[in-house]
PDB file of C-alpha atoms in Angstrom:
ATOM      1  CA  UNK A   5      -4.835 124.581  47.763  1.00 52.00           C
ATOM      2  CA  UNK A   6      -1.631 123.950  48.126  1.00 60.00           C
ATOM      3  CA  UNK A   7       1.086 124.158  45.235  1.00 67.00           C
ATOM      4  CA  UNK A   8       3.633 122.119  44.838  1.00 74.00           C
ATOM      5  CA  UNK A   9       7.288 123.982  44.492  1.00 72.00           C
ATOM      6  CA  UNK A  10       7.633 121.032  41.779  1.00 74.00           C
ATOM      7  CA  UNK A  11       5.078 122.107  39.943  1.00 75.00           C
ATOM      8  CA  UNK A  12       6.242 125.233  39.966  1.00 70.00           C
ATOM      9  CA  UNK A  13       9.796 125.398  39.427  1.00 71.00           C
ATOM     10  CA  UNK A  14       9.379 122.671  35.823  1.00 73.00           C
ATOM     11  CA  UNK A  15       6.262 125.187  34.949  1.00 74.00           C
ATOM     12  CA  UNK A  16       9.472 128.197  34.879  1.00 67.00           C
ATOM     13  CA  UNK A  17      11.344 126.063  33.063  1.00 72.00           C
ATOM     14  CA  UNK A  18       9.285 125.314  30.809  1.00 74.00           C
ATOM     15  CA  UNK A  19       8.806 129.292  29.846  1.00 74.00           C
ATOM     16  CA  UNK A  20      12.678 129.893  30.273  1.00 74.00           C
ATOM     17  CA  UNK A  21      14.135 129.514  26.814  1.00 76.00           C
ATOM     18  CA  UNK A  22      10.432 132.175  25.816  1.00 76.00           C
ATOM     19  CA  UNK A  23      12.276 134.700  28.439  1.00 76.00           C
ATOM     20  CA  UNK A  24      15.492 134.220  27.025  1.00 76.00           C
ATOM     21  CA  UNK A  25      13.775 134.557  23.490  1.00 80.00           C
ATOM     22  CA  UNK A  26      12.142 137.256  24.732  1.00 79.00           C
ATOM     23  CA  UNK A  27      15.752 138.555  25.764  1.00 80.00           C
ATOM     24  CA  UNK A  28      17.605 138.669  22.852  1.00 79.00           C
ATOM     25  CA  UNK A  29      14.820 139.809  21.204  1.00 82.00           C
ATOM     26  CA  UNK A  30      15.041 142.470  23.219  1.00 81.00           C
ATOM     27  CA  UNK A  31      18.829 143.292  22.921  1.00 81.00           C
ATOM     28  CA  UNK A  32      18.471 143.522  18.854  1.00 80.00           C
ATOM     29  CA  UNK A  33      16.011 146.158  19.043  1.00 79.00           C
ATOM     30  CA  UNK A  34      17.623 147.866  20.938  1.00 81.00           C
ATOM     31  CA  UNK A  35      21.372 147.586  18.936  1.00 80.00           C
ATOM     32  CA  UNK A  36      19.274 148.055  15.629  1.00 81.00           C
ATOM     33  CA  UNK A  37      17.718 151.303  16.955  1.00 80.00           C
ATOM     34  CA  UNK A  38      20.932 152.584  18.583  1.00 79.00           C
ATOM     35  CA  UNK A  39      23.057 151.971  15.686  1.00 80.00           C
ATOM     36  CA  UNK A  40      22.301 155.245  13.818  1.00 80.00           C
ATOM     37  CA  UNK A  41      22.213 157.512  16.580  1.00 79.00           C
ATOM     38  CA  UNK A  42      25.546 155.756  17.268  1.00 75.00           C
ATOM     39  CA  UNK A  43      27.380 156.160  13.731  1.00 78.00           C
ATOM     40  CA  UNK A  44      25.820 159.965  13.951  1.00 79.00           C
ATOM     41  CA  UNK A  45      28.125 160.831  16.964  1.00 77.00           C
ATOM     42  CA  UNK A  46      31.130 159.105  15.142  1.00 77.00           C
ATOM     43  CA  UNK A  47      30.100 161.128  12.711  1.00 80.00           C
ATOM     44  CA  UNK A  48      29.275 164.616  14.585  1.00 78.00           C
ATOM     45  CA  UNK A  49      32.549 163.854  17.145  1.00 74.00           C
ATOM     46  CA  UNK A  50      35.357 163.584  13.017  1.00 79.00           C
ATOM     47  CA  UNK A  51      33.573 166.418  12.513  1.00 81.00           C
ATOM     48  CA  UNK A  52      34.589 168.229  15.622  1.00 77.00           C
ATOM     49  CA  UNK A  53      38.206 167.023  15.071  1.00 78.00           C
ATOM     50  CA  UNK A  54      38.400 168.766  11.533  1.00 84.00           C
ATOM     51  CA  UNK A  55      37.282 172.302  13.186  1.00 82.00           C
ATOM     52  CA  UNK A  56      39.441 171.696  14.765  1.00 80.00           C
ATOM     53  CA  UNK A  57      42.091 170.411  13.227  1.00 82.00           C
ATOM     54  CA  UNK A  58      41.393 173.897  10.830  1.00 85.00           C
ATOM     55  CA  UNK A  59      41.856 176.356  13.547  1.00 83.00           C
ATOM     56  CA  UNK A  60      45.409 174.859  13.877  1.00 83.00           C
ATOM     57  CA  UNK A  61      45.570 175.324  10.230  1.00 84.00           C
ATOM     58  CA  UNK A  62      44.148 178.810  10.232  1.00 86.00           C
ATOM     59  CA  UNK A  63      46.410 180.171  13.432  1.00 85.00           C
ATOM     60  CA  UNK A  64      49.559 178.548  12.257  1.00 81.00           C
ATOM     61  CA  UNK A  65      48.385 180.730   8.827  1.00 83.00           C
ATOM     62  CA  UNK A  66      48.274 183.738  11.029  1.00 87.00           C
ATOM     63  CA  UNK A  67      51.188 183.945  12.477  1.00 85.00           C
ATOM     64  CA  UNK A  68      53.270 182.615   9.752  1.00 80.00           C
ATOM     65  CA  UNK A  69      51.765 186.450   8.899  1.00 82.00           C
ATOM     66  CA  UNK A  70      52.716 188.431  11.678  1.00 85.00           C
ATOM     67  CA  UNK A  71      49.055 188.751  12.615  1.00 88.00           C
ATOM     68  CA  UNK A  72      49.897 187.013  16.275  1.00 87.00           C
ATOM     69  CA  UNK A  73      52.464 187.791  17.791  1.00 87.00           C
ATOM     70  CA  UNK A  74      54.036 187.007  20.827  1.00 89.00           C
ATOM     71  CA  UNK A  75      51.664 189.758  22.874  1.00 90.00           C
ATOM     72  CA  UNK A  76      48.293 188.133  21.537  1.00 91.00           C
ATOM     73  CA  UNK A  77      50.711 184.711  23.306  1.00 91.00           C
ATOM     74  CA  UNK A  78      50.597 186.700  26.578  1.00 93.00           C
ATOM     75  CA  UNK A  79      47.886 187.704  26.594  1.00 93.00           C
ATOM     76  CA  UNK A  80      46.322 184.981  25.997  1.00 92.00           C
ATOM     77  CA  UNK A  81      48.577 183.104  28.943  1.00 94.00           C
ATOM     78  CA  UNK A  82      47.055 186.123  31.789  1.00 94.00           C
ATOM     79  CA  UNK A  83      43.989 185.451  30.159  1.00 93.00           C
ATOM     80  CA  UNK A  84      43.619 181.323  30.835  1.00 94.00           C
ATOM     81  CA  UNK A  85      45.579 181.649  34.033  1.00 93.00           C
ATOM     82  CA  UNK A  86      42.635 184.139  35.124  1.00 93.00           C
ATOM     83  CA  UNK A  87      40.065 182.173  34.699  1.00 93.00           C
ATOM     84  CA  UNK A  88      41.441 178.725  35.558  1.00 94.00           C
ATOM     85  CA  UNK A  89      38.945 176.535  36.919  1.00 92.00           C
ATOM     86  CA  UNK A  90      38.883 174.683  40.025  1.00 87.00           C
ATOM     87  CA  UNK A  91      41.051 171.515  40.461  1.00 87.00           C
ATOM     88  CA  UNK A  92      38.069 168.626  42.154  1.00 79.00           C
ATOM     89  CA  UNK A  93      38.384 165.779  40.145  1.00 77.00           C
ATOM     90  CA  UNK A  94      39.302 162.239  38.446  1.00 87.00           C
ATOM     91  CA  UNK A  95      41.322 163.769  35.828  1.00 91.00           C
ATOM     92  CA  UNK A  96      41.967 167.364  36.621  1.00 90.00           C
ATOM     93  CA  UNK A  97      43.738 167.734  39.712  1.00 92.00           C
ATOM     94  CA  UNK A  98      45.813 169.561  41.907  1.00 93.00           C
ATOM     95  CA  UNK A  99      49.421 168.912  40.404  1.00 94.00           C
ATOM     96  CA  UNK A 100      47.659 169.203  36.464  1.00 94.00           C
ATOM     97  CA  UNK A 101      46.735 172.386  38.127  1.00 95.00           C
ATOM     98  CA  UNK A 102      49.770 173.493  39.247  1.00 95.00           C
ATOM     99  CA  UNK A 103      51.340 172.146  35.828  1.00 96.00           C
ATOM    100  CA  UNK A 104      48.806 174.315  34.126  1.00 97.00           C
ATOM    101  CA  UNK A 105      49.913 177.448  36.053  1.00 96.00           C
ATOM    102  CA  UNK A 106      53.841 177.058  35.314  1.00 96.00           C
ATOM    103  CA  UNK A 107      53.569 175.881  32.261  1.00 97.00           C
ATOM    104  CA  UNK A 108      51.740 179.989  31.855  1.00 97.00           C
ATOM    105  CA  UNK A 109      53.891 181.508  33.384  1.00 96.00           C
ATOM    106  CA  UNK A 110      55.810 181.083  30.529  1.00 96.00           C
ATOM    107  CA  UNK A 111      57.400 183.372  28.149  1.00 93.00           C
ATOM    108  CA  UNK A 112      56.765 182.873  24.194  1.00 92.00           C
ATOM    109  CA  UNK A 113      61.321 182.393  23.881  1.00 92.00           C
ATOM    110  CA  UNK A 114      61.128 180.380  26.490  1.00 95.00           C
ATOM    111  CA  UNK A 115      58.141 177.651  25.421  1.00 95.00           C
ATOM    112  CA  UNK A 116      59.335 174.375  24.407  1.00 95.00           C
ATOM    113  CA  UNK A 117      58.103 171.375  22.788  1.00 95.00           C
ATOM    114  CA  UNK A 118      58.037 169.547  25.892  1.00 95.00           C
ATOM    115  CA  UNK A 119      55.718 172.034  27.429  1.00 96.00           C
ATOM    116  CA  UNK A 120      53.452 171.921  24.001  1.00 95.00           C
ATOM    117  CA  UNK A 121      53.352 168.253  24.670  1.00 96.00           C
ATOM    118  CA  UNK A 122      52.440 168.752  28.537  1.00 97.00           C
ATOM    119  CA  UNK A 123      49.797 171.431  27.600  1.00 97.00           C
ATOM    120  CA  UNK A 124      48.180 168.931  25.272  1.00 95.00           C
ATOM    121  CA  UNK A 125      48.478 166.209  27.682  1.00 96.00           C
ATOM    122  CA  UNK A 126      46.569 168.938  30.217  1.00 96.00           C
ATOM    123  CA  UNK A 127      43.935 169.608  27.430  1.00 95.00           C
ATOM    124  CA  UNK A 128      43.175 165.835  27.600  1.00 94.00           C
ATOM    125  CA  UNK A 129      42.562 165.327  30.823  1.00 94.00           C
ATOM    126  CA  UNK A 130      40.650 168.426  31.091  1.00 94.00           C
ATOM    127  CA  UNK A 131      38.191 166.840  28.291  1.00 91.00           C
ATOM    128  CA  UNK A 132      38.415 163.738  30.019  1.00 92.00           C
ATOM    129  CA  UNK A 133      36.824 165.295  33.267  1.00 92.00           C
ATOM    130  CA  UNK A 134      34.298 167.414  30.971  1.00 90.00           C
ATOM    131  CA  UNK A 135      32.556 164.215  30.199  1.00 88.00           C
ATOM    132  CA  UNK A 136      33.036 162.532  33.314  1.00 90.00           C
ATOM    133  CA  UNK A 137      31.305 165.043  35.132  1.00 88.00           C
ATOM    134  CA  UNK A 138      29.609 167.195  32.807  1.00 87.00           C
ATOM    135  CA  UNK A 139      31.650 170.256  33.393  1.00 88.00           C
ATOM    136  CA  UNK A 140      31.199 172.540  30.799  1.00 89.00           C
ATOM    137  CA  UNK A 141      33.691 175.021  32.653  1.00 90.00           C
ATOM    138  CA  UNK A 142      35.704 172.434  31.377  1.00 91.00           C
ATOM    139  CA  UNK A 143      35.485 172.119  28.171  1.00 90.00           C
ATOM    140  CA  UNK A 144      34.825 175.624  27.246  1.00 91.00           C
ATOM    141  CA  UNK A 145      38.122 176.051  29.483  1.00 94.00           C
ATOM    142  CA  UNK A 146      39.843 173.498  26.906  1.00 93.00           C
ATOM    143  CA  UNK A 147      38.657 174.674  24.145  1.00 91.00           C
ATOM    144  CA  UNK A 148      40.495 178.792  25.084  1.00 93.00           C
ATOM    145  CA  UNK A 149      44.246 175.746  25.961  1.00 95.00           C
ATOM    146  CA  UNK A 150      43.990 174.274  21.951  1.00 93.00           C
ATOM    147  CA  UNK A 151      43.679 177.447  20.613  1.00 91.00           C
ATOM    148  CA  UNK A 152      47.288 178.670  22.637  1.00 94.00           C
ATOM    149  CA  UNK A 153      48.362 174.976  22.242  1.00 94.00           C
ATOM    150  CA  UNK A 154      48.231 176.024  18.810  1.00 91.00           C
ATOM    151  CA  UNK A 155      49.620 179.433  19.367  1.00 93.00           C
ATOM    152  CA  UNK A 156      52.836 178.115  20.354  1.00 94.00           C
ATOM    153  CA  UNK A 157      53.456 175.281  17.213  1.00 92.00           C
ATOM    154  CA  UNK A 158      52.744 179.114  15.153  1.00 90.00           C
ATOM    155  CA  UNK A 159      55.202 180.636  17.722  1.00 91.00           C
ATOM    156  CA  UNK A 160      57.870 177.792  18.209  1.00 92.00           C
ATOM    157  CA  UNK A 161      57.516 177.168  13.726  1.00 89.00           C
ATOM    158  CA  UNK A 162      58.157 180.626  13.616  1.00 88.00           C
ATOM    159  CA  UNK A 163      61.777 180.888  15.512  1.00 88.00           C
ATOM    160  CA  UNK A 164      62.997 178.002  13.324  1.00 89.00           C
ATOM    161  CA  UNK A 165      61.788 174.883  16.579  1.00 89.00           C
ATOM    162  CA  UNK A 166      61.341 171.715  14.535  1.00 88.00           C
ATOM    163  CA  UNK A 167      58.771 169.250  17.039  1.00 89.00           C
ATOM    164  CA  UNK A 168      61.525 166.454  18.395  1.00 89.00           C
ATOM    165  CA  UNK A 169      60.692 162.720  15.533  1.00 85.00           C
ATOM    166  CA  UNK A 170      57.825 160.852  17.306  1.00 76.00           C
ATOM    167  CA  UNK A 171      59.871 157.594  19.624  1.00 64.00           C
ATOM    168  CA  UNK A 172      58.417 155.268  16.388  1.00 56.00           C
ATOM    169  CA  UNK A 173      59.759 157.661  13.657  1.00 47.00           C
ATOM    170  CA  UNK A 174      63.596 157.673  15.721  1.00 46.00           C
ATOM    171  CA  UNK A 175      65.971 155.149  14.403  1.00 45.00           C
TER     172      UNK A 175
END
């Protein structure tokens, strides 16, 4: 028994609306199921950012009281220098690795706001790479680097060096 090709095609075309509806229902169902997960991830992200900001404020208070000094800054830079993760990635490249090494060699008296901004860029690159490559070592290192950045900001402010105005704030 041979089936005519036109019969097969017309049968498939007749079922296309049913297939399209089934796919649409699946998409809507999956989207509805993922919505709560997406909102929970956004909530966790906001909470994490709040904790990071709180940590920076606490470090600033400790610096202003003289509890964290140049010695602690130097100790943290030595730790970060010796623990620098291996570069072998898309964002955390050899150039970024070398730039980080140069920044970590600077003494607290030499650090500038430009250096702090560079460290923040490196922090962002480390986080991007940690997320994309699922390298926990990069995420842990980035957390330590963020603490160093907060200390550097506090030391600069304690020296009376204010951050430059943002480009959109300039007249």
